[in-house]
Tab-separated table of C-alpha atoms in Angstrom:
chain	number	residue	atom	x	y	z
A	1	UNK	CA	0.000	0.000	0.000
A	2	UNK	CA	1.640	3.225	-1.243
A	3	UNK	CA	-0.173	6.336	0.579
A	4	UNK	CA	0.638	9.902	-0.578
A	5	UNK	CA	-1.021	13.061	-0.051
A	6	UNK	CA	-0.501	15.865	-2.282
A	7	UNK	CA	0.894	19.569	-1.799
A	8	UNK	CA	-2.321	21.078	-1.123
A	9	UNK	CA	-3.190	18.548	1.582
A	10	UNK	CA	0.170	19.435	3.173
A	11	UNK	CA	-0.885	23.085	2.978
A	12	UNK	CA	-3.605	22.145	4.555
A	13	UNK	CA	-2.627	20.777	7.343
A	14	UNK	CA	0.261	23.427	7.968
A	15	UNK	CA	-2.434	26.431	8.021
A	16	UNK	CA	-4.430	23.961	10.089
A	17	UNK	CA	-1.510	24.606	12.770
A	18	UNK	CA	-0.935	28.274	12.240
A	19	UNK	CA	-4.897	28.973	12.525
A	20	UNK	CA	-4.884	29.194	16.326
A	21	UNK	CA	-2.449	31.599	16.430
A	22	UNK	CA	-4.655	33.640	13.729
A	23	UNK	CA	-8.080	33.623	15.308
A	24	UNK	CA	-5.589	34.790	18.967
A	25	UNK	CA	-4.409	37.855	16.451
A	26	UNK	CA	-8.210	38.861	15.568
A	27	UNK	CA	-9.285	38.309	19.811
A	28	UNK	CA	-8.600	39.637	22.505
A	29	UNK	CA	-8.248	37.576	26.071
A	30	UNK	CA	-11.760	38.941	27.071
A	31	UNK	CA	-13.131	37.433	23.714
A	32	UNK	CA	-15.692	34.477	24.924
A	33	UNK	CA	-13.695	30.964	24.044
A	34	UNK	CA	-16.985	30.106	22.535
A	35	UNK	CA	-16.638	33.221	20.264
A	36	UNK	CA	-12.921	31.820	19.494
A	37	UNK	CA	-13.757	28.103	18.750
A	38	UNK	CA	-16.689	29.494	16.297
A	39	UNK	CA	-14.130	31.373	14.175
A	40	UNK	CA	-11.925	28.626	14.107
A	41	UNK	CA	-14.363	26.332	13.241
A	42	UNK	CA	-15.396	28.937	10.188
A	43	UNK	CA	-11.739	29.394	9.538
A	44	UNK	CA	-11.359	25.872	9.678
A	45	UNK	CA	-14.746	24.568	7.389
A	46	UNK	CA	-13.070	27.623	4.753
A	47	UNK	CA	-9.429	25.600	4.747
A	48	UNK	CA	-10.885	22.081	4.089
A	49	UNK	CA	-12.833	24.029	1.561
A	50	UNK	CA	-10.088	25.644	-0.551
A	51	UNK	CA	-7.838	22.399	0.093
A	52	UNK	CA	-10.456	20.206	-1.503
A	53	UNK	CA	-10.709	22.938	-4.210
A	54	UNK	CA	-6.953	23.048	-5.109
A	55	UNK	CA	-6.657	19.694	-4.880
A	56	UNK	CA	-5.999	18.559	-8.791
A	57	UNK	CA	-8.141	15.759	-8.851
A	58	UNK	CA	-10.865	15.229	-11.691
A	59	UNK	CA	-13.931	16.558	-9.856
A	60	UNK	CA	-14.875	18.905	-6.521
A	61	UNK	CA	-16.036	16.527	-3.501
A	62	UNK	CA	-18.487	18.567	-1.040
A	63	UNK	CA	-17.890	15.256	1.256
A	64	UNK	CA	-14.023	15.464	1.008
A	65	UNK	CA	-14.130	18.932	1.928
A	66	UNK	CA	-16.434	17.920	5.198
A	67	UNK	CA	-13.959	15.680	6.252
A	68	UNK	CA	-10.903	18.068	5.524
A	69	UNK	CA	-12.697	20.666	7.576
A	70	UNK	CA	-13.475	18.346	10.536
A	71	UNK	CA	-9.426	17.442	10.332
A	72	UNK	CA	-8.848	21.049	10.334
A	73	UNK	CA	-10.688	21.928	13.221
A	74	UNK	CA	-9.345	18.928	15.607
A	75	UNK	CA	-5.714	19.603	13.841
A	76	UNK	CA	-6.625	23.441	14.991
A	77	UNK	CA	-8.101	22.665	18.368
A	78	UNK	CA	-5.147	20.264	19.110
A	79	UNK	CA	-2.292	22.499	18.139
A	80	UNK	CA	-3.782	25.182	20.569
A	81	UNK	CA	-3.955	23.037	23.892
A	82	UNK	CA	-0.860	21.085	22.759
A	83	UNK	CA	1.609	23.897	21.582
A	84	UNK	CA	0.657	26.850	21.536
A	85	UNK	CA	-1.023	27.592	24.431
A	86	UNK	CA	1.873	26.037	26.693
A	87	UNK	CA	4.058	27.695	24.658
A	88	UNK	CA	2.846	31.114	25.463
A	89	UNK	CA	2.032	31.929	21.791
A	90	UNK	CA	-1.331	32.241	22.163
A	91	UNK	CA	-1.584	35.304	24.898
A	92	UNK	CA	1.976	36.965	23.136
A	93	UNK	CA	-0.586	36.982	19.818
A	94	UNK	CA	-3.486	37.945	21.527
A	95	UNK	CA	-0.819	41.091	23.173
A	96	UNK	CA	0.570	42.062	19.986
A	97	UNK	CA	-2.653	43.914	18.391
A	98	UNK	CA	-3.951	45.032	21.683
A	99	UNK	CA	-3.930	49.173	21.090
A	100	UNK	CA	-5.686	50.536	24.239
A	101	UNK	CA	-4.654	50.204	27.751
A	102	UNK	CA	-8.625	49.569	29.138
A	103	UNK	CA	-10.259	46.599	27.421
A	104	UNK	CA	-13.432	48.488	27.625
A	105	UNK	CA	-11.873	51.447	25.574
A	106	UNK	CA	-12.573	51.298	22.195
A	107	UNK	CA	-9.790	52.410	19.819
């Protein structure tokens, strides 16, 4: 059995690591986690998408694309509790775009 995936399922699966760290850039630490997991999960269902539709098979396959979503999200959901939270990444990103000194303030 020869298995092999091709360059946009790779892609894929690397964004599918990074996205944490992108829905922490567009939250702040008072966002509800509920609020967070709901972007991921859009930002998530939008990479299996797009990897599904780059992929350079014959034909687009809606079920394909569920199951590259659902991949992305645990991939997502995983890389957050597994690196980068304990890593710190996740508050240092959710820091970086923070512009007033009063979370209440708007900027």
């Amino acid at each position: 059995m020869n298995v092999t995936l091709d360059n946009a399922y790779w892609i894929g699966l690397l964004v599918s690591v990074v996205l944490p760290v992108l829905v922490g850039l567009v939250t702040t630490r008072i966002t509800h986690p509920g609020a967070k997991a709901v972007l991921l999960l859009a930002l998530s269902t939008l990479n299996g998408l797009l990897v599904e539709y780059a992929h350079p098979g014959p034909d687009y396959d809606l079920g394909t694309a569920v199951i590259l979503a659902l991949v992305s999200f645990a991939t997502g959901v995983l890389a957050h509790f597994g690196l980068w939270k304990p890593a710190g990444v996740a508050g240092k990103a959710q820091d970086s775009l923070i512009t007033s000194s009063h979370p209440n303030t708007i900027a």
